[in-house]
Short mmCIF file of C-alpha atoms and ligand atoms in Angstrom, two decimals:
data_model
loop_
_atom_site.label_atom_id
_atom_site.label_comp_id
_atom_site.label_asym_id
_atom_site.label_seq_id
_atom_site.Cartn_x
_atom_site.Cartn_y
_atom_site.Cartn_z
CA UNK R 113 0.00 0.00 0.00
CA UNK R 114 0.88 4.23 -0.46
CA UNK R 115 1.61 5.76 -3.27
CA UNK R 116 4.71 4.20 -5.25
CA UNK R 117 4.61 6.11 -8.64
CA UNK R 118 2.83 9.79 -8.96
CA UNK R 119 1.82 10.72 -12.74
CA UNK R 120 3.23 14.74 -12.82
CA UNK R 121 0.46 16.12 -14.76
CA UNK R 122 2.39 19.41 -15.82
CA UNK R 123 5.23 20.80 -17.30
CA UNK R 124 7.90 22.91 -16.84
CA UNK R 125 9.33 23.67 -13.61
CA UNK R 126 6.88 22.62 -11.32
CA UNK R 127 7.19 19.07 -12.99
CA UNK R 128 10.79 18.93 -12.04
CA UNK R 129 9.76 20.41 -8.31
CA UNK R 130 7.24 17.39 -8.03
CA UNK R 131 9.42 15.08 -9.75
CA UNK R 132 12.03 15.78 -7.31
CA UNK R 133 10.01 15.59 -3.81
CA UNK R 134 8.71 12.02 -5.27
CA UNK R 135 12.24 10.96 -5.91
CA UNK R 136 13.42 11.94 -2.23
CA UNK R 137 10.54 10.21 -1.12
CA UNK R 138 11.52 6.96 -2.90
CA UNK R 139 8.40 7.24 -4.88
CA UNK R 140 8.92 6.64 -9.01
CA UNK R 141 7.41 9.31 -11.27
CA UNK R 142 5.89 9.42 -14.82
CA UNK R 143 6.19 12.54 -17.19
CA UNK R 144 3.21 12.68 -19.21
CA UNK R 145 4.39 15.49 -22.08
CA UNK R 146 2.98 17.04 -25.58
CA UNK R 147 5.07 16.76 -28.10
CA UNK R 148 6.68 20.23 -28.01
CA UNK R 149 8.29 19.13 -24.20
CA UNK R 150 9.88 15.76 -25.32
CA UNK R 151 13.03 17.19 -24.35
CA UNK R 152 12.25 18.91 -21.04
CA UNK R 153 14.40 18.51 -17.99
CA UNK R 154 11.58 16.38 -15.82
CA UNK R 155 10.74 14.37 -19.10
CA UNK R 156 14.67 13.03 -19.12
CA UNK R 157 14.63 12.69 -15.62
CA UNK R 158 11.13 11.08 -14.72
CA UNK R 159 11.40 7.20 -14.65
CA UNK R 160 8.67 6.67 -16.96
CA UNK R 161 7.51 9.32 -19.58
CA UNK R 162 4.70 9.07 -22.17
CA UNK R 163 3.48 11.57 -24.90
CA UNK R 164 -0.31 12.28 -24.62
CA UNK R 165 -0.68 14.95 -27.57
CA UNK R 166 0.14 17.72 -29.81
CA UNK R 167 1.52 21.44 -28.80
CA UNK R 168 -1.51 22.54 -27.91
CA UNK R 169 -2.13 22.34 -24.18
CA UNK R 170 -6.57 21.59 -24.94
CA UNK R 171 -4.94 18.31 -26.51
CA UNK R 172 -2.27 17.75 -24.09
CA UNK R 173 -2.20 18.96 -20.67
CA UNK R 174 -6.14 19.31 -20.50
CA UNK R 175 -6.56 16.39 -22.31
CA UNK R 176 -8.76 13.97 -19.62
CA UNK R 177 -9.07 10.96 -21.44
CA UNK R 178 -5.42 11.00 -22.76
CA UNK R 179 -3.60 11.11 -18.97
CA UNK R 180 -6.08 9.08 -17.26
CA UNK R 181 -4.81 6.38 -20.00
CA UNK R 182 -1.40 7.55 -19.28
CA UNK R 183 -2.08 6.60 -15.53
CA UNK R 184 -3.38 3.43 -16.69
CA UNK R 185 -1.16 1.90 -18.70
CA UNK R 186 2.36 2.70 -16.74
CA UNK R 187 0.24 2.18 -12.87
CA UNK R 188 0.62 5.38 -11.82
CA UNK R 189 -1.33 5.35 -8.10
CA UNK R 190 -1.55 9.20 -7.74
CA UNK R 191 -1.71 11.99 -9.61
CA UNK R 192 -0.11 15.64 -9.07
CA UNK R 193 -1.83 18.19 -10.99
CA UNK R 194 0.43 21.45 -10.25
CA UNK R 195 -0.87 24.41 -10.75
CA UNK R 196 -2.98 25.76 -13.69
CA UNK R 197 -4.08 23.31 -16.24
CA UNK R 198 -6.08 20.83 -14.67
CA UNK R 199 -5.21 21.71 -10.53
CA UNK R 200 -8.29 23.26 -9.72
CA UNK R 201 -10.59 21.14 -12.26
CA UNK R 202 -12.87 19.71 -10.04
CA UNK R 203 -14.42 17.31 -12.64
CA UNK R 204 -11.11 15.80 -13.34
CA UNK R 205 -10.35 15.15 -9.81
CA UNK R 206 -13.44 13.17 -9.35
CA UNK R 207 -12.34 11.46 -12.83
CA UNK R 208 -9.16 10.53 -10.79
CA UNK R 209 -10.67 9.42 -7.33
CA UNK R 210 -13.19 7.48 -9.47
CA UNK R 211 -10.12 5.14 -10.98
CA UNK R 212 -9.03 4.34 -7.42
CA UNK R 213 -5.66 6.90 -8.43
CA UNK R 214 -4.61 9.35 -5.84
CA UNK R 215 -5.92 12.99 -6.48
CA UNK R 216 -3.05 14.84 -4.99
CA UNK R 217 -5.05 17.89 -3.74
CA UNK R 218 -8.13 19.46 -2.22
CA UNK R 219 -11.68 17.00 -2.38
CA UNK R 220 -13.46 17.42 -5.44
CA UNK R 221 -16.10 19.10 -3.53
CA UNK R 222 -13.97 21.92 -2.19
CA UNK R 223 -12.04 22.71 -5.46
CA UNK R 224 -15.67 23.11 -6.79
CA UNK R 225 -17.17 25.15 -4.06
CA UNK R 226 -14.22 28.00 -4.11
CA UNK R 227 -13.96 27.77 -7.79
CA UNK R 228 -17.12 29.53 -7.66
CA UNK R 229 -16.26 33.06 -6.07
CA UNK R 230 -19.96 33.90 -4.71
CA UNK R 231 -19.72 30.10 -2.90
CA UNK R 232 -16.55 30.85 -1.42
CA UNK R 233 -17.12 33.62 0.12
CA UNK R 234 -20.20 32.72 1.77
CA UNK R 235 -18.25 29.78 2.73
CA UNK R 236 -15.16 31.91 3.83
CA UNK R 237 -17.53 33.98 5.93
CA UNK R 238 -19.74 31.13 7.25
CA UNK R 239 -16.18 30.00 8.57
CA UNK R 240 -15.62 32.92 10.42
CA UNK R 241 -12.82 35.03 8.00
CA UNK R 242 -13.12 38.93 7.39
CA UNK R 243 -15.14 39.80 4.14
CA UNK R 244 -14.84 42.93 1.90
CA UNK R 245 -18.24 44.36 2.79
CA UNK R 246 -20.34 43.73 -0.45
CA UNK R 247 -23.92 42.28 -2.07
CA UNK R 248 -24.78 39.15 -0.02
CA UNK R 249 -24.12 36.74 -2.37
CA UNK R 250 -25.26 37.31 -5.76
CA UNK R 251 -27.16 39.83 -7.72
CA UNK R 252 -29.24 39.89 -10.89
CA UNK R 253 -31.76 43.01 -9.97
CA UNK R 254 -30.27 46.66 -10.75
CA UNK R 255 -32.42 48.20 -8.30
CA UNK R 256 -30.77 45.52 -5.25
CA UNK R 257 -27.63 46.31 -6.89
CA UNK R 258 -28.20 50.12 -6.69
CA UNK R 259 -29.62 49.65 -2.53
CA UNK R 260 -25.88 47.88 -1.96
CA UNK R 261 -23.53 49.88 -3.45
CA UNK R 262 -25.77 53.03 -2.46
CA UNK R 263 -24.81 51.12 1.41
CA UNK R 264 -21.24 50.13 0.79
CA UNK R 265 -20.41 53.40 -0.55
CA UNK R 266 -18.74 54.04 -4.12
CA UNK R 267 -16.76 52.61 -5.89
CA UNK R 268 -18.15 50.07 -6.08
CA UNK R 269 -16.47 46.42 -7.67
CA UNK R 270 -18.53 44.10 -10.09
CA UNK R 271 -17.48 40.59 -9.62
CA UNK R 272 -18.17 37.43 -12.12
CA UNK R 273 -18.76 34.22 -9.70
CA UNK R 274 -16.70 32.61 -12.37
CA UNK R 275 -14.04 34.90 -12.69
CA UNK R 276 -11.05 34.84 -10.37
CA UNK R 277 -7.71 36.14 -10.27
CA UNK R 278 -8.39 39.14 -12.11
CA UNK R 279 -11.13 38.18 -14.62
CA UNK R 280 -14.76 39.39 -15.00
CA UNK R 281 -13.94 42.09 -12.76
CA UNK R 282 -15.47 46.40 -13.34
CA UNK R 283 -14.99 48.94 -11.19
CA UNK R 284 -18.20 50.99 -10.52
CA UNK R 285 -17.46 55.06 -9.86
CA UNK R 286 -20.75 56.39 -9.07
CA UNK R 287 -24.39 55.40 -9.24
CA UNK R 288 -25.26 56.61 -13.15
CA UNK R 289 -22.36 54.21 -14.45
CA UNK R 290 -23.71 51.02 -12.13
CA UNK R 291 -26.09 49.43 -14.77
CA UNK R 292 -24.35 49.76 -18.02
CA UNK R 293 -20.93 48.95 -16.66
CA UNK R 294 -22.71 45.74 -15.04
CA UNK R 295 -24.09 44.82 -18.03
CA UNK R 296 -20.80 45.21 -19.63
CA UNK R 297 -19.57 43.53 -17.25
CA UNK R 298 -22.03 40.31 -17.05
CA UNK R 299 -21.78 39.88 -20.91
CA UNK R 300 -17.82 39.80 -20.97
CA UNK R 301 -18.48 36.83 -17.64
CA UNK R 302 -20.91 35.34 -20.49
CA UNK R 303 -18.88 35.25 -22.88
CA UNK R 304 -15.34 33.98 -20.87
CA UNK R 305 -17.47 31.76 -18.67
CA UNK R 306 -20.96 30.78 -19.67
CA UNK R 307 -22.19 32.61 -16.61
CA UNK R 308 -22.78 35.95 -15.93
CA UNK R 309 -23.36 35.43 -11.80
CA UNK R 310 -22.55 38.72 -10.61
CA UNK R 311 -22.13 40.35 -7.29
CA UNK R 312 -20.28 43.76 -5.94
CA UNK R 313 -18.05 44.40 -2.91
CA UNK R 314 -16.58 47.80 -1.84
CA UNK R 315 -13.38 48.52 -4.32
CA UNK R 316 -10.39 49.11 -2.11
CA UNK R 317 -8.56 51.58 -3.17
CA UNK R 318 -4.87 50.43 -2.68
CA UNK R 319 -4.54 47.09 -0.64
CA UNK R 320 -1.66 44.96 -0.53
CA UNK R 321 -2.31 40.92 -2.01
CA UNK R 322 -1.72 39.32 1.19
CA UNK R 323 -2.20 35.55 0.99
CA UNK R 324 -1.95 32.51 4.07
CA UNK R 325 -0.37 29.18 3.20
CA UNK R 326 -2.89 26.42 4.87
CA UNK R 327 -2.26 22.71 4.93
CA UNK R 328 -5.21 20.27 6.17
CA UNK R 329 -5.63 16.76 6.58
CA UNK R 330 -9.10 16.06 5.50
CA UNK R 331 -9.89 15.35 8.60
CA UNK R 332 -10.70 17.80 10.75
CA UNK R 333 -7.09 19.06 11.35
CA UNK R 334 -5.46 22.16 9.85
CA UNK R 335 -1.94 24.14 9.97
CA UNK R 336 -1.40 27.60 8.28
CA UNK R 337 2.61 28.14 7.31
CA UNK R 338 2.07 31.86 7.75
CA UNK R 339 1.70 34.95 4.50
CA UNK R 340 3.11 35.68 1.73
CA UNK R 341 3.11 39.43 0.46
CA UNK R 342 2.01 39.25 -3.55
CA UNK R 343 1.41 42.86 -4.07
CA UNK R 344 3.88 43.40 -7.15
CA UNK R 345 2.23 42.55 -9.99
CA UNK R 346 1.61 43.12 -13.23
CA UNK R 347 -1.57 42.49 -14.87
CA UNK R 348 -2.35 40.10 -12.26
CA UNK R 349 0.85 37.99 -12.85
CA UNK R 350 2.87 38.16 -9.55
CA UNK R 351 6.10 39.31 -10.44
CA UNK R 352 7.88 39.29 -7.11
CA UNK R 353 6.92 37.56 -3.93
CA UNK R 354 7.99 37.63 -0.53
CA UNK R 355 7.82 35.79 3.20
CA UNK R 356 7.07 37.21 5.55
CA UNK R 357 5.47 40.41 4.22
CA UNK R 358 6.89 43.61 5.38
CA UNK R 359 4.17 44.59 7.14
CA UNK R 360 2.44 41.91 8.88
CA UNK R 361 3.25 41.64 12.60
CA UNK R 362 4.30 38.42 14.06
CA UNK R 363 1.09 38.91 16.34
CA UNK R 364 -1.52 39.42 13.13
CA UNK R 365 0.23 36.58 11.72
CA UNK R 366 -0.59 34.00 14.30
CA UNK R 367 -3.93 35.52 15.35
CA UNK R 368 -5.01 35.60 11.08
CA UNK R 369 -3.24 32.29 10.63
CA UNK R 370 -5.15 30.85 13.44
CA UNK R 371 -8.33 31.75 11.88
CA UNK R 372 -7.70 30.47 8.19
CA UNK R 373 -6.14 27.03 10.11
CA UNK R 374 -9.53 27.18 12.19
CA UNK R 375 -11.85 27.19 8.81
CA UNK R 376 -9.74 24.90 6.97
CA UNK R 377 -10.04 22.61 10.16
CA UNK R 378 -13.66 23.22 10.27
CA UNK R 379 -14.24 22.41 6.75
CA UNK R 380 -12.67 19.18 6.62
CA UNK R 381 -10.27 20.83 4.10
CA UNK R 382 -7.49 18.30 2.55
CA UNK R 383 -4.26 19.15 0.84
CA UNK R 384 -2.01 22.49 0.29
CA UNK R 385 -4.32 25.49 0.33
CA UNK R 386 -3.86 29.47 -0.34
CA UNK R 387 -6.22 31.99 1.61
CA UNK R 388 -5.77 35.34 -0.47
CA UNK R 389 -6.84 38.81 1.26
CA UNK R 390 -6.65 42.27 0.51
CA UNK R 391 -4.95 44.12 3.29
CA UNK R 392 -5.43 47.76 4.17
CA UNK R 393 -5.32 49.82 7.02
CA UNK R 394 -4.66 47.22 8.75
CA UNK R 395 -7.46 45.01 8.03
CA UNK R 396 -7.37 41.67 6.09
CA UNK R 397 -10.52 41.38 3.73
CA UNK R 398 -11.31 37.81 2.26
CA UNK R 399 -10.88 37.90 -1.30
CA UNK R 400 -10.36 34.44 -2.84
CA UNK R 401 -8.85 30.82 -2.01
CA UNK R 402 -6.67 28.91 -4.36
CA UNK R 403 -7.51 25.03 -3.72
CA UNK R 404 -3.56 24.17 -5.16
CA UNK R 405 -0.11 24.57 -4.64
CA UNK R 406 1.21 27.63 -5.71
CA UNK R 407 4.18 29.32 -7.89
CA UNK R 408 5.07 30.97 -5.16
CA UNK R 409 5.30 28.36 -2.63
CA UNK R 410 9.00 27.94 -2.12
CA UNK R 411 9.33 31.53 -0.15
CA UNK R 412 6.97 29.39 2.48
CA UNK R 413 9.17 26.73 2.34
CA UNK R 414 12.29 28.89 2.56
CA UNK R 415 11.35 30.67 5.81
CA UNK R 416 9.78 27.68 7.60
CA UNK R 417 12.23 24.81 5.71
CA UNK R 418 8.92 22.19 5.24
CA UNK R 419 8.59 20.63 1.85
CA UNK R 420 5.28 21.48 0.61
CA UNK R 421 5.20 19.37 -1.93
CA UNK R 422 6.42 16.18 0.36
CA UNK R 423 3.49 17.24 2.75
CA UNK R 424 1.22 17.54 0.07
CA UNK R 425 1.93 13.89 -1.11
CA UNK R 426 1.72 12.56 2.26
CA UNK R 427 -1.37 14.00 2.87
CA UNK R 428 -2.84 12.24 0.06
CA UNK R 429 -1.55 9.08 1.12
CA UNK R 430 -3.56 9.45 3.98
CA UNK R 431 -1.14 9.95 6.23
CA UNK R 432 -1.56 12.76 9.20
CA UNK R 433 0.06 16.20 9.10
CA UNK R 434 3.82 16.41 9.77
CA UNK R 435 4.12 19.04 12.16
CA UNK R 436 1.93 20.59 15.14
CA UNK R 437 1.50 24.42 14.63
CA UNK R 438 3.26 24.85 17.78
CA UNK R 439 6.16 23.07 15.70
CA UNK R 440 6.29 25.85 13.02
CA UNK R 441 8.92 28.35 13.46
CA UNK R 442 9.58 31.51 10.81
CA UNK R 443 13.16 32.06 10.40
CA UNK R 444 14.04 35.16 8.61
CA UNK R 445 13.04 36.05 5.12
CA UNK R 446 12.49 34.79 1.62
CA UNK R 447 12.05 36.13 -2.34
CA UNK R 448 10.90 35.03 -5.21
CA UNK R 449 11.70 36.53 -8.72
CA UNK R 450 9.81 35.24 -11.62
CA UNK R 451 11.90 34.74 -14.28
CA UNK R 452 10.06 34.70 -17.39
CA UNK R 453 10.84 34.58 -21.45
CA UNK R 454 10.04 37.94 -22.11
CA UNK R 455 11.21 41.49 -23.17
CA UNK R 456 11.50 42.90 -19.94
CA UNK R 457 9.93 46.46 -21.25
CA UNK R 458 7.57 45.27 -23.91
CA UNK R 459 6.86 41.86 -21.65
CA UNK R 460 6.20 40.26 -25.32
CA UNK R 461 7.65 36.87 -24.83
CA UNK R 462 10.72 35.53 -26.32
CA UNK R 463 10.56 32.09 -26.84
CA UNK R 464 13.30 30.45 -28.64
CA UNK R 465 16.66 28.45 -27.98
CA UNK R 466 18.82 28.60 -25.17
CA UNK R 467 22.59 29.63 -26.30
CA UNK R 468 24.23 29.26 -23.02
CA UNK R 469 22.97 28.93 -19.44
CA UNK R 470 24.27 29.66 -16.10
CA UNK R 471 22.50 28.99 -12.95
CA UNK R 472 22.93 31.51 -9.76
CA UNK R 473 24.52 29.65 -6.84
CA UNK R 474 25.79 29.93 -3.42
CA UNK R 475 24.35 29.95 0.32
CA UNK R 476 20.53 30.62 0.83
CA UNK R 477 20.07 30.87 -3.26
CA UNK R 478 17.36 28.38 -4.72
CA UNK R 479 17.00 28.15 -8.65
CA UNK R 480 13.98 25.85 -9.63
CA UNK R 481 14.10 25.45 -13.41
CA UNK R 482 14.27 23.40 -15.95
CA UNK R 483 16.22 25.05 -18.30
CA UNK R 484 19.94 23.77 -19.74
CA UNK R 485 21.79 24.99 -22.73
CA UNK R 486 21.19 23.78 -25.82
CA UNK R 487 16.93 23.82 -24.67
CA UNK R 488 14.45 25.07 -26.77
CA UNK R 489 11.69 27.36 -25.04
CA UNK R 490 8.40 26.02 -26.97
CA UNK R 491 6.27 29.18 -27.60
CA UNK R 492 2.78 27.26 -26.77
CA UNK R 493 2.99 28.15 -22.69
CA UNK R 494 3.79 30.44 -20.37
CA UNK R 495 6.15 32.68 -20.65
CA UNK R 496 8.09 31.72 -16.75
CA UNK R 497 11.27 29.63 -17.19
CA UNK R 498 13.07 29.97 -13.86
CA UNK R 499 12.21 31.05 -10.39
CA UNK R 500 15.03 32.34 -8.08
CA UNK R 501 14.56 31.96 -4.52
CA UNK R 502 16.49 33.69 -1.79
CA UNK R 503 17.31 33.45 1.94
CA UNK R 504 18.75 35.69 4.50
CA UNK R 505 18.09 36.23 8.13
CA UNK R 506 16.81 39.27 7.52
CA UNK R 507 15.12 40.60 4.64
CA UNK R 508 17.65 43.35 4.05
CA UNK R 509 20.00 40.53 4.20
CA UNK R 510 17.60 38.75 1.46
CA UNK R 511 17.98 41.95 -0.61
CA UNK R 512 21.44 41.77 -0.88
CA UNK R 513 22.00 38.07 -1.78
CA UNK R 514 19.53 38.91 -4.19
CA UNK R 515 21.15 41.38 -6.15
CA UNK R 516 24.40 39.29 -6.24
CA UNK R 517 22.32 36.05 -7.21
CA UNK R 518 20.64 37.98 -10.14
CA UNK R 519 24.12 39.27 -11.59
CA UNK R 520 25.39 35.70 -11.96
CA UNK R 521 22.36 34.25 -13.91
CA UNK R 522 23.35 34.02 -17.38
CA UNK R 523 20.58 33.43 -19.67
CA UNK R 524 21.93 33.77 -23.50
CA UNK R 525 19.64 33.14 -26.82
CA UNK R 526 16.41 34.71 -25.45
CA UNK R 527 14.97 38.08 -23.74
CA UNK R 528 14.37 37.73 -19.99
CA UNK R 529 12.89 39.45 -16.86
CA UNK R 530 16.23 39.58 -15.04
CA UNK R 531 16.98 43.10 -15.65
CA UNK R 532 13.14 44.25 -14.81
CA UNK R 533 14.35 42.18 -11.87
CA UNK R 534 17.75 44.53 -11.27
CA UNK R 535 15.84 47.51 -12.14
CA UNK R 536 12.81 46.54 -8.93
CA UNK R 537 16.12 46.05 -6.17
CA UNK R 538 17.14 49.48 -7.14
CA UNK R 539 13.97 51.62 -6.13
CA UNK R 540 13.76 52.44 -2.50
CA UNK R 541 9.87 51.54 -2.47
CA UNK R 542 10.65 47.84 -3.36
CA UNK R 543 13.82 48.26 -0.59
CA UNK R 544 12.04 49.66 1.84
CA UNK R 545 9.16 47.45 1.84
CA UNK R 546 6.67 50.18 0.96
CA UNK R 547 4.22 48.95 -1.69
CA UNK R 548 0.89 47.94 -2.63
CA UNK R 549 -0.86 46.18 -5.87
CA UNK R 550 -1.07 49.38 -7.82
CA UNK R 551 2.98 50.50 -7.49
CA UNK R 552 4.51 47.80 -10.10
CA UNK R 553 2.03 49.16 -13.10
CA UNK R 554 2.52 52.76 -11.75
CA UNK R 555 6.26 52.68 -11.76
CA UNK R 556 6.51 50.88 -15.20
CA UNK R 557 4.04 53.92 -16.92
CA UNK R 558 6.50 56.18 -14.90
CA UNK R 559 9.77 54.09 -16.55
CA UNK R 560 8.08 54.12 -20.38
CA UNK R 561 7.60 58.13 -19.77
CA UNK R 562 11.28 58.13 -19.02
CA UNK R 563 12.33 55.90 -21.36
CA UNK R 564 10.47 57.84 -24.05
CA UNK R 565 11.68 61.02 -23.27
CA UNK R 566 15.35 59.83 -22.72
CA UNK R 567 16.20 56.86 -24.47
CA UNK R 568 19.45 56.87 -23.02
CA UNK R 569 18.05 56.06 -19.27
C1 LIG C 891 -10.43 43.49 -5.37
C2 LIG C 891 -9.70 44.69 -5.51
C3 LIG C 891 -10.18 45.81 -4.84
N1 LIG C 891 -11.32 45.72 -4.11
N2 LIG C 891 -11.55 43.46 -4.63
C4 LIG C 891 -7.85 40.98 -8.50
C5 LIG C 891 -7.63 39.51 -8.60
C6 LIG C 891 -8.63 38.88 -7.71
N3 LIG C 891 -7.95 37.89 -6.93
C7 LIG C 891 -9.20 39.97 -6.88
N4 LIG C 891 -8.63 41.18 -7.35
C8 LIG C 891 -8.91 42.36 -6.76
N5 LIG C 891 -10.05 42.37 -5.97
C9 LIG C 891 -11.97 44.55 -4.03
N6 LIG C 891 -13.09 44.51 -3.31
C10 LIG C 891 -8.55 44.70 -6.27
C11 LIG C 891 -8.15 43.53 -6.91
C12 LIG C 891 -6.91 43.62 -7.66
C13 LIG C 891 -5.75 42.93 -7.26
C14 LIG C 891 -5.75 42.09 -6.17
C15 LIG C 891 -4.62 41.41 -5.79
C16 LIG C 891 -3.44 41.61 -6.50
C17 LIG C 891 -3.42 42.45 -7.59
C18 LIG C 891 -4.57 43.11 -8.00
C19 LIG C 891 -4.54 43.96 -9.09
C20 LIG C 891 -5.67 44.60 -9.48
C21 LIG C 891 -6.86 44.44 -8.78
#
């Protein structure tokens, strides 16, 4: 009995972060892989690898039929979605549990409950965690819609049930813009999701992305691994992440933490959850929770030195939860630069073949990639090839590893987000600690207008 061979359903570098918390685990992996990733890092190194399509991930990474046959035919017991494709598919993970193959993740019933945003936070709130004030539940009638905002104050936000990080989203201004800009709103939700669910919180202003790392065991016990501060981002792709934020006390952090871990307890939740809230003023607002592990993970793991992944597979071998929260320590600080295949001032990506490759090194400095030279980036996916991950006691400490880690990475034959990333540890905002979601967008306008007007800067 357990799990002996996990099917990575994934690519990239998160396939080669599951692959290797399988291998230390003594547990044999399979690489299931379109065509265009035949010669991807985790492909060469997974014990077992099988093709399951063309380029395109609809046929390939989303493809149901085509890894559930992969699982099949080279006994794969579990399956580790990632994140994106199918992690949060609830269907598929029944589709899993129904072949007697591990899901590893959330129950079906969860991923499907805060996949739908009006759900989850009734759920959330049900569960005792702060909400942005807002419609209760959702709305369909302009003239309810007009009696909440006209309570919650303007502006107002416009939420699609289906949306989610970022999409279906409209902020309202006053009370004469409220029913065309829904209606805009509801028919782009139509048209991206085949449901136009609406309902409206209070727009903050200028929060800071402020999300909790939760771990439960399905059965009625829960840990949270503390926050991670997401605020710098550009069109909602984080860009820069860091544990512990800058501004959470240690105090908020175990009296918040202790709520999420409380709900997740509560709900019976299983696996590696993220509770997301907007923070301002010193108030954490609800927003949204992410029922998989995330890109940003490692900066948890960094600060608190648990493997997430390792806890996550354990967990779905039904075993109990590693550590007490009273076992959890945070030690010092951790960042995360996405390092993507990309202009880094036009962000158009820049796929193409890798001419010569050198990794970062050195105390505290974490690379996870699978990139070598001689690779070809295929242009089908996302655009992130590398994330760099650093350590220090303290985070001004962190900073300066940092800086040294991102002069050694040598990336030749494509565009990169490194010197975005050189540019960012130069401004004292990012140094100091002193940002929110809006300043990454503001201070690239602010670096075009310069640019522009001095091409020389
Ligand atoms: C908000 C908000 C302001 N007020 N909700 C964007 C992604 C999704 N997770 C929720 N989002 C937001 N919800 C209220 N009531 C602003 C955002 C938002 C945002 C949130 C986190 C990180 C970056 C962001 C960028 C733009 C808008």
């Amino acid at each position: 009995m357990g799990i002996s061979r996990i099917l990575i359903a994934n690519r990239g570098e998160i396939a080669l972060r599951i692959h290797r918390a399988a291998h230390e685990m003594g547990i044999e992996t399979v690489a299931v892989h379109s065509t265009a990733d035949a010669d991807a890092m985790h492909v060469r190194l997974a014990d077992h690898a099988v093709c399951i399509g063309p380029p395109s991930a609809a046929e390939s990474y989303l493809n149901h039929a085509a890894i559930i046959s992969a699982a099949e035919i080279t006994g794969a017991d579990a399956i580790h979605p990632g994140y994106g494709f199918l992690s949060e598919n609830a269907k598929f993970a029944d589709i899993v549990e129904a072949h007697d193959i591990a899901w590893i993740g959330p129950k079906p019933e969860h991923i499907r409950t805060m996949g739908d945003k009006v759900q989850a936070k009734k759920t959330a709130g049900a569960l005792g965690l702060p909400l942005v004030p807002g419609s209760d539940g959702a709305v369909s009638d302009f003239d309810e819609m007009r009696e909440v905002a006209a309570e919650i104050g303007y502006p107002v936000l416009a939420k699609a049930a289906s949306g989610g990080g970022g999409r279906g989203m409209k902020v309202i201004p006053s009370e004469d813009q409220l029913e065309p800009l829904v209606k805009q709103a509801m028919n782009e939700a139509k048209a991206a999701f085949g449901d136009d669910t609406m309902y409206l919180e209070k727009y903050l202003g200028n929060p800071r992305h402020i999300e909790f790392q939760v771990f439960g065991d399905g059965r009625g016990n829960a840990i949270h691994l503390g926050e991670r501060d997401c605020s710098l981002q550009r069109r909602h792709q984080k860009v820069f992440e860091e544990a512990p934020s800058p501004v959470i006390s240690q105090e908020d952090r175990m009296r918040m933490g202790g709520i999420v871990a409380d709900a997740m307890a509560a709900m019976e939740y299983r696996g590696a959850g993220t509770i997301e809230f907007l923070w301002e003023n010193g108030e954490f607002y609800f927003i949204e929770m992410n029922t998989r592990l995330q890109v940003e993970h490692p900066v948890t793991e960094a600060i608190t030195g648990m493997d997430l992944v390792r806890e996550q597979i354990r967990i779905a071998d039904g075993k109990d939860l590693s550590v007490k929260q009273e076992d959890i320590v945070f030690t010092g600080h951790a960042i995360e630069c996405r390092i993507n295949a990309e202009d880094p001032f036009t962000f158009a990506p820049s796929p193409g073949k890798i001419e010569y490759y050198h990794q970062a090194g050195g105390m505290h400095v974490r690379v996870d990639s699978g990139l070598y030279a001689g690779y070809t980036i295929p242009p089908y996916y996302d655009s992130m090839i590398a994330k760099l991950i650093v350590y220090g006691r303290t985070r001004e400490g962190c900073l300066m590893r940092l800086r040294r880690a991102l002069g050694e990475m040598v990336i030749q034959g494509v565009k990169t987000s490194i010197p975005l990333h050189q540019e960012l540890l130069k401004q004292p905002d990012v140094l100091s600690g002193n940002y929110t979601i809006k300043w990454l967008e503001e201070w690239l306008v602010t670096r075009a207008e310069a640019l522009a007007a001095d091409p020389e800067t």
